[in-house]
Tab-separated table of C-alpha atoms in Angstrom:
chain	number	residue	atom	x	y	z
X	168	ASN	CA	-3.029	73.859	27.684
X	169	ALA	CA	-0.522	75.725	25.593
X	170	GLY	CA	3.126	75.359	26.480
X	171	VAL	CA	5.617	78.133	27.028
X	172	MET	CA	5.266	80.551	24.127
X	173	GLN	CA	8.154	82.631	22.908
X	174	ASN	CA	8.061	85.193	20.154
X	175	PRO	CA	9.397	85.957	17.780
X	176	ARG	CA	11.021	82.647	16.852
X	177	HIS	CA	13.610	84.448	14.768
X	178	LEU	CA	14.771	88.028	15.132
X	179	VAL	CA	17.299	89.900	13.030
X	180	ARG	CA	18.688	93.178	14.289
X	181	ARG	CA	21.401	95.502	13.059
X	182	ARG	CA	24.182	96.450	15.409
X	183	GLY	CA	23.054	99.222	17.743
X	184	GLN	CA	19.345	98.394	17.567
X	185	GLU	CA	17.207	97.086	20.393
X	186	ALA	CA	15.927	93.519	20.670
X	187	ARG	CA	12.798	92.604	22.635
X	188	LEU	CA	12.119	88.947	23.314
X	189	ARG	CA	8.800	87.850	24.765
X	190	CYS	CA	7.877	84.850	26.837
X	191	SER	CA	4.412	83.795	27.929
X	192	PRO	CA	4.669	81.109	30.604
X	193	MET	CA	2.393	78.124	30.854
X	194	LYS	CA	-0.981	78.776	32.433
X	195	GLY	CA	-0.684	78.906	36.179
X	196	HIS	CA	3.084	79.318	36.170
X	197	SER	CA	4.468	82.334	37.997
X	198	HIS	CA	8.197	81.610	37.749
X	199	VAL	CA	10.125	82.491	34.606
X	200	TYR	CA	13.756	81.806	33.772
X	201	TRP	CA	15.772	83.087	30.824
X	202	TYR	CA	18.738	81.203	29.394
X	203	ARG	CA	21.114	81.932	26.535
X	204	GLN	CA	22.610	79.322	24.257
X	205	LEU	CA	25.611	80.298	22.211
X	206	PRO	CA	26.565	78.167	19.189
X	207	GLU	CA	28.023	74.803	20.187
X	208	GLU	CA	27.538	75.573	23.879
X	209	GLY	CA	25.134	74.627	26.617
X	210	LEU	CA	22.512	76.874	28.131
X	211	LYS	CA	23.691	79.597	30.457
X	212	PHE	CA	21.350	80.998	33.089
X	213	MET	CA	20.594	84.684	32.795
X	214	VAL	CA	17.763	85.702	35.090
X	215	TYR	CA	14.963	84.301	37.263
X	216	LEU	CA	11.798	86.294	37.773
X	217	GLN	CA	8.512	85.967	39.563
X	218	LYS	CA	5.600	88.274	38.914
X	219	GLU	CA	6.879	91.846	39.272
X	220	ASN	CA	10.089	90.705	40.967
X	221	ILE	CA	13.595	89.810	39.877
X	222	ILE	CA	14.725	86.962	42.108
X	223	ASP	CA	18.153	86.135	40.682
X	224	GLU	CA	19.928	88.099	37.977
X	225	SER	CA	23.390	86.710	38.587
X	226	GLY	CA	23.732	85.598	34.959
X	227	MET	CA	22.723	88.875	33.348
X	228	PRO	CA	25.408	90.989	31.689
X	229	LYS	CA	25.854	94.196	33.646
X	230	GLU	CA	25.067	96.481	30.735
X	231	ARG	CA	22.476	96.606	27.950
X	232	PHE	CA	20.418	93.644	29.220
X	233	SER	CA	17.261	93.905	31.284
X	234	ALA	CA	14.281	91.692	32.066
X	235	GLU	CA	10.839	92.141	33.478
X	236	PHE	CA	7.798	90.046	34.275
X	237	PRO	CA	4.872	92.398	34.861
X	238	LYS	CA	1.694	91.584	36.704
X	239	GLU	CA	-0.113	91.345	33.396
X	240	GLY	CA	1.417	90.181	30.134
X	241	PRO	CA	4.493	88.260	29.088
X	242	SER	CA	7.997	88.396	30.430
X	243	ILE	CA	10.289	90.573	28.322
X	244	LEU	CA	14.036	90.232	27.829
X	245	ARG	CA	15.383	93.459	26.420
X	246	ILE	CA	18.786	93.924	24.835
X	247	GLN	CA	19.791	97.466	24.027
X	248	GLN	CA	22.396	98.445	21.430
X	249	VAL	CA	22.913	94.893	20.262
X	250	VAL	CA	26.344	93.696	19.168
X	251	ARG	CA	27.340	90.674	17.070
X	252	GLY	CA	28.254	88.750	20.219
X	253	ASP	CA	24.600	88.864	21.309
X	254	SER	CA	23.699	86.505	18.472
X	255	ALA	CA	22.401	83.388	20.184
X	256	ALA	CA	19.301	81.377	20.978
X	257	TYR	CA	17.423	82.707	23.974
X	258	PHE	CA	15.215	80.279	25.835
X	259	CYS	CA	12.569	80.938	28.382
X	260	ALA	CA	11.377	78.360	30.898
X	261	SER	CA	8.518	78.496	33.362
X	262	SER	CA	7.531	76.556	36.443
X	263	PRO	CA	4.592	76.556	38.833
X	264	PRO	CA	4.537	78.459	42.125
X	265	SER	CA	5.768	75.642	44.320
X	266	GLN	CA	8.648	75.788	46.737
X	267	SER	CA	10.700	73.075	45.145
X	268	ASN	CA	9.996	73.662	41.472
X	269	THR	CA	10.916	70.195	40.385
X	270	GLU	CA	10.533	70.816	36.685
X	271	ALA	CA	10.910	73.703	34.275
X	272	PHE	CA	9.136	73.748	30.908
X	273	PHE	CA	10.983	75.342	28.026
X	274	GLY	CA	9.779	77.366	25.092
X	275	GLN	CA	10.979	76.921	21.519
X	276	GLY	CA	13.419	79.771	21.843
X	277	THR	CA	14.098	83.015	20.002
X	278	ARG	CA	17.064	82.955	17.679
X	279	LEU	CA	18.613	86.394	17.570
X	280	THR	CA	20.931	87.280	14.727
X	281	VAL	CA	22.799	90.552	14.839
X	282	VAL	CA	24.070	91.752	11.469
S	263	ALA	CA	28.531	77.050	43.116
S	264	GLN	CA	27.390	74.112	41.043
S	265	SER	CA	28.876	72.715	37.875
S	266	VAL	CA	28.059	69.972	35.410
S	267	THR	CA	30.574	68.187	33.218
S	268	GLN	CA	29.670	66.290	30.099
S	269	LEU	CA	32.985	64.962	28.884
S	270	ASP	CA	31.808	63.717	25.509
S	271	SER	CA	30.841	66.477	23.112
S	272	GLN	CA	29.867	63.977	20.414
S	273	VAL	CA	28.941	60.301	20.525
S	274	PRO	CA	28.528	58.476	17.214
S	275	VAL	CA	26.756	55.135	17.415
S	276	PHE	CA	25.127	52.672	15.067
S	277	GLU	CA	21.408	52.016	15.244
S	278	GLU	CA	20.412	49.288	17.707
S	279	ALA	CA	23.716	49.603	19.570
S	280	PRO	CA	23.800	50.568	23.264
S	281	VAL	CA	24.901	54.022	24.329
S	282	GLU	CA	25.989	55.806	27.494
S	283	LEU	CA	26.214	59.576	27.802
S	284	ARG	CA	28.268	60.621	30.784
S	285	CYS	CA	27.427	63.355	33.264
S	286	ASN	CA	29.268	64.357	36.430
S	287	TYR	CA	28.276	67.182	38.708
S	288	SER	CA	29.660	69.108	41.619
S	289	SER	CA	27.612	70.756	44.348
S	290	SER	CA	27.918	71.589	48.018
S	291	VAL	CA	24.202	70.999	48.636
S	292	SER	CA	21.657	68.318	47.804
S	293	VAL	CA	20.567	68.449	44.206
S	294	TYR	CA	17.959	67.383	41.734
S	295	LEU	CA	19.313	66.009	38.457
S	296	PHE	CA	17.842	66.193	34.973
S	297	TRP	CA	18.455	65.087	31.427
S	298	TYR	CA	16.986	67.243	28.656
S	299	VAL	CA	16.932	66.501	24.921
S	300	GLN	CA	17.068	69.132	22.192
S	301	TYR	CA	16.196	68.347	18.588
S	302	PRO	CA	17.480	70.710	15.863
S	303	ASN	CA	16.005	74.212	16.103
S	304	GLN	CA	13.773	73.162	18.975
S	305	GLY	CA	13.526	73.925	22.656
S	306	LEU	CA	14.505	71.549	25.423
S	307	GLN	CA	12.301	68.658	26.423
S	308	LEU	CA	12.632	66.914	29.750
S	309	LEU	CA	13.769	63.335	29.264
S	310	LEU	CA	13.972	62.202	32.890
S	311	LYS	CA	14.738	63.479	36.357
S	312	TYR	CA	16.032	62.305	39.710
S	313	LEU	CA	14.526	63.939	42.786
S	314	SER	CA	14.744	61.301	45.499
S	315	GLY	CA	14.061	57.640	46.135
S	316	SER	CA	15.176	54.992	43.676
S	317	THR	CA	18.476	55.942	42.120
S	318	LEU	CA	17.479	54.463	38.761
S	319	VAL	CA	15.031	56.556	36.757
S	320	GLU	CA	13.522	55.760	33.395
S	321	SER	CA	11.943	57.646	30.527
S	322	ILE	CA	9.026	56.525	28.394
S	323	ASN	CA	11.217	56.024	25.315
S	324	GLY	CA	13.720	53.566	26.754
S	325	PHE	CA	16.352	55.828	28.289
S	326	GLU	CA	17.441	55.400	31.882
S	327	ALA	CA	19.834	57.192	34.197
S	328	GLU	CA	21.329	56.205	37.508
S	329	PHE	CA	22.180	58.633	40.269
S	330	ASN	CA	25.466	57.711	41.926
S	331	LYS	CA	26.080	59.971	44.903
S	332	SER	CA	29.552	58.676	45.731
S	333	GLN	CA	30.766	59.267	42.186
S	334	THR	CA	28.602	62.390	41.726
S	335	SER	CA	27.413	61.017	38.413
S	336	PHE	CA	24.122	60.762	36.541
S	337	HIS	CA	24.960	58.876	33.349
S	338	LEU	CA	22.296	58.364	30.698
S	339	ARG	CA	21.965	54.994	28.986
S	340	LYS	CA	19.893	53.270	26.379
S	341	PRO	CA	20.332	49.588	25.478
S	342	SER	CA	19.365	49.999	21.824
S	343	VAL	CA	19.233	53.368	20.064
S	344	HIS	CA	17.139	54.415	17.109
S	345	ILE	CA	17.813	56.901	14.337
S	346	SER	CA	15.196	59.183	15.894
S	347	ASP	CA	17.328	59.470	19.056
S	348	THR	CA	19.766	61.688	17.156
S	349	ALA	CA	19.767	64.932	19.121
S	350	GLU	CA	21.676	67.030	21.641
S	351	TYR	CA	21.428	65.827	25.233
S	352	PHE	CA	21.952	68.114	28.195
S	353	CYS	CA	22.522	67.131	31.789
S	354	ALA	CA	21.409	69.695	34.380
S	355	VAL	CA	21.395	70.172	38.133
S	356	LYS	CA	19.518	72.422	40.565
S	357	ASP	CA	19.372	72.891	44.304
S	358	ALA	CA	16.966	70.430	45.854
S	359	GLY	CA	13.907	71.789	47.575
S	360	THR	CA	14.173	75.363	46.409
S	361	ALA	CA	12.959	77.393	43.484
S	362	SER	CA	16.210	78.010	41.675
S	363	LYS	CA	17.938	77.967	38.332
S	364	LEU	CA	19.190	74.982	36.384
S	365	THR	CA	22.910	74.647	35.741
S	366	PHE	CA	23.591	72.862	32.463
S	367	GLY	CA	26.452	70.891	31.036
S	368	THR	CA	27.775	71.763	27.604
S	369	GLY	CA	25.795	68.979	25.948
S	370	THR	CA	26.514	65.744	24.114
S	371	ARG	CA	25.516	65.329	20.512
S	372	LEU	CA	24.271	61.796	19.916
S	373	GLN	CA	24.549	60.850	16.250
S	374	VAL	CA	22.853	57.572	15.350
S	375	THR	CA	23.601	56.086	11.939
S	376	LEU	CA	22.560	52.952	10.067
């Protein structure tokens, strides 16, 4: 049973380009969460999705950032027109479809570097 | 809104010495509490969690944490650390009984030396 898979592990983008980060949750998991970790900081919540629905996007920047979790395929975090301040590690976590969701399983992260 | 405070950003300790990593939280609702460990360039791994019941919870590698509701704390302890325990440790909280996000502290870097 593979864990949460994120790709790519490392991504380099020039300022103004688009970054697409992918997350395949664990088998049977229908809840996906995205977090961002800036250097020397903890993880900050960005968005919580279930299949085809955004449940909580209170942590998403208002512009340039979007997320989706389609019926088929991985969840995608998309950053348009990247800037240097977007450089960070982006982590995805998944959990099973239970009401209480007592545990979230994390992927290895995608480290985005904007040059 | 919830918040988590980890007062110690770094904790240096010698091998085989005891250690305590402090975590305090604030929430207006009942919560679940977690400790995650992150090794360099890795994702987060769950170390232990408190959901309900006994306030003392243990991990398989010798760590334990005690939930103290009156002091809103969930400190992590280990009686004797090993070099391999060197890592970043994150305390986190979420609403109990609902599918919701985790709120993390800023982390404590545990550095174990000989």
